[in-house]
Coordinates of C-alpha atoms in Angstrom, one line a residue:
M15 CA -13.0 -98.7 -6.6
P16 CA -10.9 -101.7 -5.8
V17 CA -10.5 -104.5 -8.5
T18 CA -10.9 -107.5 -6.2
H19 CA -10.8 -111.3 -6.9
Q20 CA -13.9 -112.9 -7.8
P21 CA -14.2 -116.5 -6.2
G22 CA -14.6 -119.3 -8.7
Q23 CA -12.9 -117.6 -11.7
G24 CA -9.9 -119.6 -12.9
D25 CA -8.2 -122.2 -11.1
A26 CA -6.0 -120.0 -8.8
G27 CA -8.6 -120.2 -6.0
S28 CA -8.6 -123.9 -6.0
L29 CA -4.8 -124.3 -5.8
P30 CA -4.0 -126.2 -2.7
A31 CA -1.4 -125.1 -0.1
G32 CA 2.0 -126.7 -0.8
S33 CA 1.4 -127.1 -4.6
S34 CA 4.6 -126.9 -6.7
R35 CA 3.1 -126.1 -10.0
V36 CA 3.2 -122.7 -11.6
L37 CA 0.3 -120.4 -11.4
P38 CA -1.3 -120.0 -14.8
A39 CA -1.5 -116.8 -16.8
E40 CA -4.4 -116.0 -19.2
S41 CA -4.7 -113.6 -21.9
A42 CA -1.1 -113.9 -23.0
E43 CA -1.4 -111.8 -26.1
D44 CA -3.0 -109.0 -24.1
E45 CA -0.4 -109.2 -21.4
D46 CA 2.4 -108.1 -23.9
R47 CA 0.6 -104.7 -23.9
L48 CA 1.3 -104.0 -20.2
T49 CA 3.5 -101.1 -19.2
F50 CA 5.0 -101.4 -15.8
D51 CA 5.2 -97.8 -14.8
R52 CA 5.3 -97.7 -11.1
L53 CA 7.7 -99.0 -8.5
E54 CA 8.4 -97.0 -5.3
Q55 CA 9.1 -97.5 -1.7
D56 CA 7.3 -96.0 1.1
G57 CA 9.1 -94.4 4.1
G58 CA 12.5 -92.7 4.7
K59 CA 15.6 -92.8 2.6
L60 CA 17.3 -95.6 4.8
I61 CA 15.6 -98.6 6.1
H62 CA 16.8 -99.7 9.6
G63 CA 17.5 -103.6 10.2
G64 CA 14.4 -105.4 11.5
S65 CA 11.9 -102.7 10.2
T66 CA 9.0 -103.2 7.8
F67 CA 8.6 -101.1 4.8
R68 CA 6.2 -101.2 1.9
V69 CA 6.6 -101.2 -1.9
R70 CA 4.0 -100.0 -4.5
G71 CA 3.9 -101.3 -7.9
G72 CA 1.5 -100.6 -10.8
F73 CA 1.0 -100.7 -14.5
T74 CA -1.1 -99.4 -17.4
Y75 CA -3.0 -101.7 -19.9
H76 CA -3.0 -101.1 -23.6
G77 CA -4.7 -104.2 -24.8
E78 CA -7.8 -104.3 -27.2
R79 CA -9.9 -106.5 -24.9
A80 CA -10.5 -106.4 -21.0
L81 CA -7.8 -108.3 -19.0
R82 CA -9.1 -110.7 -16.5
Q83 CA -5.9 -112.1 -15.0
V84 CA -2.5 -110.4 -14.0
A85 CA 0.4 -112.5 -13.1
V86 CA 2.8 -110.8 -10.8
S87 CA 6.4 -112.1 -9.9
M88 CA 8.6 -110.7 -7.2
K89 CA 12.1 -111.6 -6.1
V90 CA 13.7 -109.9 -3.0
S91 CA 17.5 -110.0 -2.5
E92 CA 19.2 -111.5 0.5
G93 CA 18.4 -109.5 3.5
I94 CA 14.8 -108.8 2.7
S95 CA 11.9 -111.1 3.3
F96 CA 8.2 -111.0 2.7
A97 CA 6.4 -109.7 5.8
T98 CA 2.9 -110.9 4.5
E99 CA 2.3 -113.9 2.4
Y100 CA -1.0 -113.6 0.3
S101 CA -3.1 -116.6 -0.4
N102 CA -3.2 -116.0 -4.2
C103 CA 0.6 -116.2 -4.3
E104 CA 3.2 -119.2 -4.0
Y105 CA 6.4 -118.4 -2.0
G106 CA 9.8 -120.1 -1.9
T107 CA 13.5 -119.6 -1.9
E108 CA 15.5 -119.9 -5.2
E109 CA 18.2 -122.3 -5.6
P110 CA 21.5 -120.1 -5.7
S111 CA 23.5 -120.4 -8.9
S112 CA 26.7 -120.3 -6.7
P113 CA 27.6 -121.6 -3.3
E114 CA 28.6 -118.1 -2.4
F115 CA 24.9 -117.2 -2.2
R116 CA 22.0 -118.5 0.0
G117 CA 19.2 -118.0 -2.3
S118 CA 16.6 -115.1 -2.7
R119 CA 13.0 -115.1 -1.7
Q120 CA 10.5 -115.2 -4.5
A121 CA 6.8 -115.0 -5.1
L122 CA 4.5 -115.9 -7.9
C123 CA 1.0 -114.2 -7.6
L124 CA -2.1 -114.5 -9.9
I125 CA -4.6 -111.7 -9.3
E126 CA -8.1 -112.3 -11.0
A127 CA -9.5 -109.0 -11.8
R128 CA -11.0 -107.1 -14.8
V129 CA -8.7 -104.4 -16.1
E130 CA -10.0 -102.3 -19.1
S131 CA -8.1 -101.0 -22.0
G132 CA -6.3 -97.7 -21.1
E133 CA -6.7 -98.4 -17.6
S134 CA -3.9 -97.8 -15.0
V135 CA -3.9 -99.9 -11.9
D136 CA -1.6 -100.4 -8.8
L137 CA -1.0 -103.3 -6.5
A138 CA -1.8 -103.1 -3.0
P139 CA 1.2 -101.9 -1.0
I140 CA 3.3 -104.9 -0.2
P141 CA 5.0 -105.2 3.2
L142 CA 8.6 -106.2 3.2
K143 CA 10.9 -106.7 6.3
A144 CA 14.7 -105.8 6.3
G145 CA 17.1 -108.0 7.9
S146 CA 19.9 -106.8 10.2
L147 CA 22.8 -108.1 8.0
A148 CA 22.3 -106.3 4.7
S149 CA 23.6 -102.9 3.7
S150 CA 21.5 -102.6 0.7
G151 CA 19.0 -104.7 -1.3
D152 CA 16.7 -104.8 -4.2
V153 CA 13.3 -105.8 -5.2
D154 CA 12.6 -107.3 -8.6
M155 CA 9.1 -107.1 -10.0
T156 CA 7.5 -108.4 -13.2
V157 CA 3.8 -108.2 -14.5
G158 CA 2.6 -110.2 -17.3
K159 CA 3.4 -113.7 -18.5
I160 CA 5.6 -115.8 -16.0
E161 CA 7.2 -117.9 -18.7
Q162 CA 8.7 -114.7 -20.5
R163 CA 11.0 -114.0 -17.5
G164 CA 11.9 -117.7 -17.1
W165 CA 10.5 -117.9 -13.7
S166 CA 8.8 -121.3 -14.2
N167 CA 12.2 -123.1 -15.0
R168 CA 13.8 -121.9 -11.5
K169 CA 14.4 -124.4 -8.8
W170 CA 12.7 -123.5 -5.6
R171 CA 13.1 -124.8 -2.1
D172 CA 10.3 -124.6 0.7
R173 CA 7.7 -123.9 -2.0
H174 CA 4.3 -123.3 -0.5
R175 CA 1.0 -121.2 -0.8
G176 CA 0.5 -118.1 1.2
R177 CA -2.2 -118.3 3.9
G178 CA -3.0 -114.7 4.4
E179 CA -5.4 -112.3 2.6
E180 CA -5.3 -111.9 -1.2
L181 CA -3.1 -109.6 -3.0
T182 CA -5.3 -107.1 -4.9
L183 CA -5.2 -104.3 -7.5
A184 CA -7.0 -100.9 -7.5
R185 CA -7.7 -98.4 -10.1
R186 CA -5.1 -95.5 -10.0
T187 CA -6.3 -92.3 -9.0
G188 CA -4.2 -89.3 -10.1
S189 CA -0.8 -89.5 -11.7
V190 CA 2.1 -91.2 -10.6
P191 CA 4.5 -89.0 -8.5
P192 CA 7.8 -87.8 -9.8
A193 CA 9.7 -89.9 -7.1
A194 CA 7.8 -93.2 -7.8
G195 CA 10.2 -95.9 -8.6
R196 CA 13.0 -94.5 -6.7
A197 CA 14.6 -95.8 -3.5
G198 CA 14.6 -92.9 -1.0
G199 CA 14.4 -90.5 -3.9
T200 CA 18.0 -91.2 -5.1
H201 CA 18.0 -94.3 -7.3
S202 CA 16.1 -95.0 -10.5
P203 CA 14.7 -98.3 -11.3
L204 CA 15.5 -100.1 -14.5
F205 CA 12.2 -100.4 -16.5
E206 CA 11.8 -102.7 -19.3
D207 CA 8.2 -102.8 -20.4
T208 CA 6.8 -105.1 -17.8
H209 CA 9.8 -105.5 -15.5
G210 CA 11.3 -103.1 -12.8
V211 CA 14.1 -103.1 -10.2
L212 CA 14.0 -101.0 -7.0
F213 CA 17.1 -100.3 -5.1
V214 CA 16.7 -100.3 -1.2
P215 CA 19.5 -98.8 0.9
M216 CA 19.6 -100.0 4.5
D217 CA 21.2 -98.5 7.6
N218 CA 23.2 -101.6 8.8
P219 CA 26.9 -101.1 9.8
W220 CA 29.8 -103.2 8.5
D221 CA 33.5 -103.2 9.6
F222 CA 36.7 -104.5 8.1
E223 CA 39.5 -105.4 10.7
V224 CA 43.2 -106.3 9.9
T225 CA 45.5 -108.1 12.2
G226 CA 49.2 -107.4 12.3
T227 CA 52.0 -109.4 14.0
A228 CA 55.1 -109.0 16.1
L229 CA 58.0 -110.6 14.6
K230 CA 59.9 -112.8 17.3
G231 CA 63.3 -114.2 16.1
R232 CA 67.0 -113.4 15.9
K233 CA 69.1 -112.6 12.9
G234 CA 69.1 -115.4 10.3
G235 CA 66.0 -117.0 12.0
R236 CA 62.9 -118.1 10.1
V237 CA 59.5 -116.6 11.4
T238 CA 56.0 -116.6 10.2
A239 CA 54.1 -113.3 9.9
D240 CA 50.6 -114.2 10.8
L241 CA 48.5 -111.6 9.1
A242 CA 44.7 -111.8 8.6
L243 CA 41.5 -110.0 7.4
D244 CA 38.1 -110.1 9.3
F245 CA 34.7 -108.8 8.2
H246 CA 32.0 -107.8 10.6
G247 CA 28.3 -106.6 10.2
A248 CA 26.1 -106.1 7.2
N249 CA 26.8 -108.0 4.0
V250 CA 28.6 -106.0 1.2
W251 CA 29.4 -106.8 -2.3
A252 CA 32.9 -108.1 -2.6
Q253 CA 33.4 -106.9 -6.1
H254 CA 32.2 -103.8 -8.0
S255 CA 31.9 -105.7 -11.3
I256 CA 30.1 -108.7 -12.4
E257 CA 33.3 -110.1 -13.8
N258 CA 34.4 -110.5 -10.3
D259 CA 37.7 -108.7 -11.1
D260 CA 37.3 -105.3 -9.3
P261 CA 37.4 -105.8 -5.6
F262 CA 35.4 -103.6 -3.3
A263 CA 38.4 -103.0 -1.1
N264 CA 42.2 -103.9 -1.5
V265 CA 44.4 -105.5 1.2
E266 CA 47.9 -104.2 1.2
V267 CA 50.8 -105.6 3.0
R268 CA 54.0 -103.8 3.3
L269 CA 56.8 -105.8 4.8
P270 CA 59.7 -103.9 6.7
K271 CA 63.2 -103.9 5.5
G272 CA 65.6 -106.3 6.7
V273 CA 63.7 -109.5 5.9
T274 CA 63.7 -112.1 3.0
V275 CA 60.4 -113.6 1.8
L276 CA 60.7 -117.3 1.9
S277 CA 57.2 -118.1 1.0
D278 CA 54.1 -115.8 0.3
P279 CA 50.4 -116.7 0.6
E280 CA 48.7 -117.9 -2.5
K281 CA 46.2 -115.0 -2.6
C282 CA 48.8 -112.3 -2.3
K283 CA 50.8 -110.9 -5.2
I284 CA 53.9 -108.7 -5.0
T285 CA 53.3 -105.3 -6.5
D286 CA 56.4 -103.5 -5.5
R287 CA 60.0 -105.2 -5.4
R288 CA 61.9 -102.2 -3.8
P289 CA 63.6 -102.8 -0.5
V290 CA 60.2 -102.1 1.1
K291 CA 58.3 -105.1 -0.6
T292 CA 54.7 -104.4 -0.9
Y293 CA 51.9 -107.1 -1.8
T294 CA 48.2 -106.9 -2.8
C295 CA 46.1 -109.7 -1.1
E296 CA 42.8 -111.0 -2.5
Y297 CA 40.1 -112.2 -0.1
G298 CA 38.9 -115.1 -2.4
V299 CA 35.2 -114.6 -2.6
Y300 CA 34.0 -115.4 -6.1
T301 CA 31.0 -116.8 -7.8
S302 CA 30.6 -119.2 -10.7
D303 CA 27.9 -116.8 -12.4
F304 CA 27.6 -113.3 -13.3
E305 CA 26.3 -112.5 -10.0
V306 CA 28.4 -110.3 -7.5
A307 CA 29.7 -112.1 -4.6
L308 CA 29.0 -111.0 -0.9
L309 CA 31.3 -110.5 2.2
R310 CA 29.4 -111.8 5.2
D311 CA 29.6 -111.3 9.0
G312 CA 32.2 -113.6 10.4
F313 CA 34.3 -113.7 7.2
H314 CA 38.0 -114.6 7.9
I315 CA 41.0 -115.0 5.8
A316 CA 44.7 -115.6 6.8
Y317 CA 47.8 -114.4 5.1
P318 CA 50.7 -116.3 6.4
F319 CA 54.2 -114.9 5.2
E320 CA 57.3 -117.0 5.8
L321 CA 60.2 -114.6 6.4
R322 CA 63.9 -114.9 7.2
I323 CA 65.4 -112.0 9.5
D324 CA 68.4 -110.6 8.0
D325 CA 68.9 -107.4 9.7
P326 CA 66.8 -106.9 13.0
S327 CA 67.8 -103.2 13.2
R328 CA 65.9 -102.4 10.0
L329 CA 62.5 -104.0 11.0
T330 CA 60.5 -100.9 11.0
G331 CA 57.6 -99.5 9.0
G332 CA 55.7 -102.7 8.2
R333 CA 52.0 -103.0 8.0
I334 CA 48.9 -104.6 6.7
R335 CA 45.8 -102.3 5.7
V336 CA 42.7 -102.2 3.7
V337 CA 41.8 -99.4 1.5
D338 CA 39.7 -98.5 -1.4
A339 CA 40.6 -99.0 -5.1
Q340 CA 42.3 -95.8 -5.2
G341 CA 44.4 -96.5 -2.0
R342 CA 42.1 -94.2 0.2
P343 CA 40.6 -94.8 3.3
L344 CA 37.3 -96.9 3.2
R345 CA 34.1 -94.8 3.2
G346 CA 31.3 -96.2 5.4
D347 CA 33.4 -98.5 7.6
A348 CA 32.0 -98.5 11.1
D349 CA 35.5 -98.6 12.7
P350 CA 38.2 -97.2 10.5
G351 CA 40.7 -97.3 13.4
N352 CA 41.2 -101.0 12.8
N353 CA 41.9 -100.9 9.2
T354 CA 45.6 -100.6 9.6
A355 CA 47.8 -102.9 11.9
P356 CA 51.6 -102.7 12.3
I357 CA 54.2 -105.5 11.7
T358 CA 56.5 -104.7 14.6
A359 CA 60.3 -105.5 15.2
P360 CA 61.5 -108.6 17.1
V361 CA 62.0 -109.0 20.7
T362 CA 65.5 -110.5 20.5
T363 CA 68.6 -109.8 18.4
G364 CA 71.8 -111.6 17.5
A365 CA 72.9 -114.7 15.7
A366 CA 70.8 -117.6 14.8
D367 CA 73.1 -119.9 16.6
G368 CA 72.2 -118.3 20.0
S369 CA 75.5 -116.5 20.5
G370 CA 74.0 -113.1 20.2
A371 CA 72.9 -110.9 23.1
T372 CA 69.4 -111.0 24.3
A373 CA 67.5 -107.9 25.8
W374 CA 68.0 -109.5 29.4
A375 CA 71.7 -110.1 28.8
V376 CA 72.2 -106.5 27.5
A377 CA 70.6 -105.3 30.7
A378 CA 72.8 -107.5 32.8
S379 CA 75.9 -106.3 31.0
T380 CA 74.9 -102.8 31.7
A381 CA 74.5 -103.6 35.4
A382 CA 77.8 -105.1 35.6
V383 CA 79.5 -102.0 34.1
A384 CA 77.7 -100.0 36.5
L385 CA 78.9 -102.2 39.5
T386 CA 82.4 -102.1 38.1
G387 CA 82.3 -98.4 38.3
L388 CA 81.2 -98.4 42.0
L389 CA 83.8 -100.6 43.0
A390 CA 86.5 -98.7 41.3
A391 CA 85.3 -95.5 43.0
A392 CA 85.3 -97.2 46.5
L393 CA 89.0 -98.5 45.9
I394 CA 90.2 -95.0 45.0
R395 CA 88.6 -93.6 48.1
T396 CA 90.2 -96.3 50.3
R397 CA 93.8 -95.6 49.0
R398 CA 93.3 -91.8 49.6
A399 CA 92.4 -92.4 53.2
R400 CA 95.5 -94.6 53.7
R401 CA 97.8 -92.0 52.4
R402 CA 96.5 -89.4 54.8
T403 CA 96.8 -91.7 57.6
D404 CA 100.5 -92.5 56.8

């Protein structure tokens, strides 16, 4: 039998749309005795961008007296949104802790229902929508006192009351399946009494692309190697660790022999000083908190190297590439063919003062030598003919 909201109980039903105050939670002492024991995703292992999926949450109550209200807070990561907004919930976007983020969607709900001691109940399946620019996401859910998790102190944008049907509870029938709380059956949530986090993998592609350069100059000339990194597609975490010191992917620049580095980019540090100089370049995406920064669609960063050409004949083997932390090809990149780009040899050779030969001058010289040979052959044939005549 469903446990439904009874009109007139509490003040949640009278909370007007657009209210900015936090929904109250009753029976605070009893709420400490909730055990959040169910959090699972309906559907397949991977969620496609633009599709809707459902999340199921539930708990068991261990209090001494009947529980009359249940406070539920939900937060979905960037790339996920609420497909339905319930009338007994308030919604908004949390103010991000760092400018690298755009804020996560949140909901605070108050469900007025009678839950007896020892009873296990489940929330009605909550529909969520996956965006097209996320490779993964998570759903953070808490039952019990809102104040315990600090939700009431968060700053929200666009805070408003839902206008749809009410979010309800239902008494659990049977046991929680073994896969409950796992995203696609592969990841376990982190349960802490009344709190759970569900990881949601998504099937949205992403791609790194590097841009090389063709050095154009003469011996002794100064040139700029305009290298660059671009990112396309679904957002990915820029770092593996919350300390922002373990990048998701490394950008390596190997300069050709025969050049002297006059100035290197601020975000590039030399890692090998042998004749083939190698640099590791950061992409400069960090946060001011312990959150993990994101690489987003359209991200671009340039790596200009100021070089002097010392020996044009040795300008081979230069490249820029993006690899994983162990120097291996990136797994999951939608187009691995553009993860490496060459730094090629110059078009012209010779001295910086312009006295050297260019490619067209060499070709003209070759043609002149050939013409001289033809004239010499014709002269020899003419002399032989005159001798025969004499």
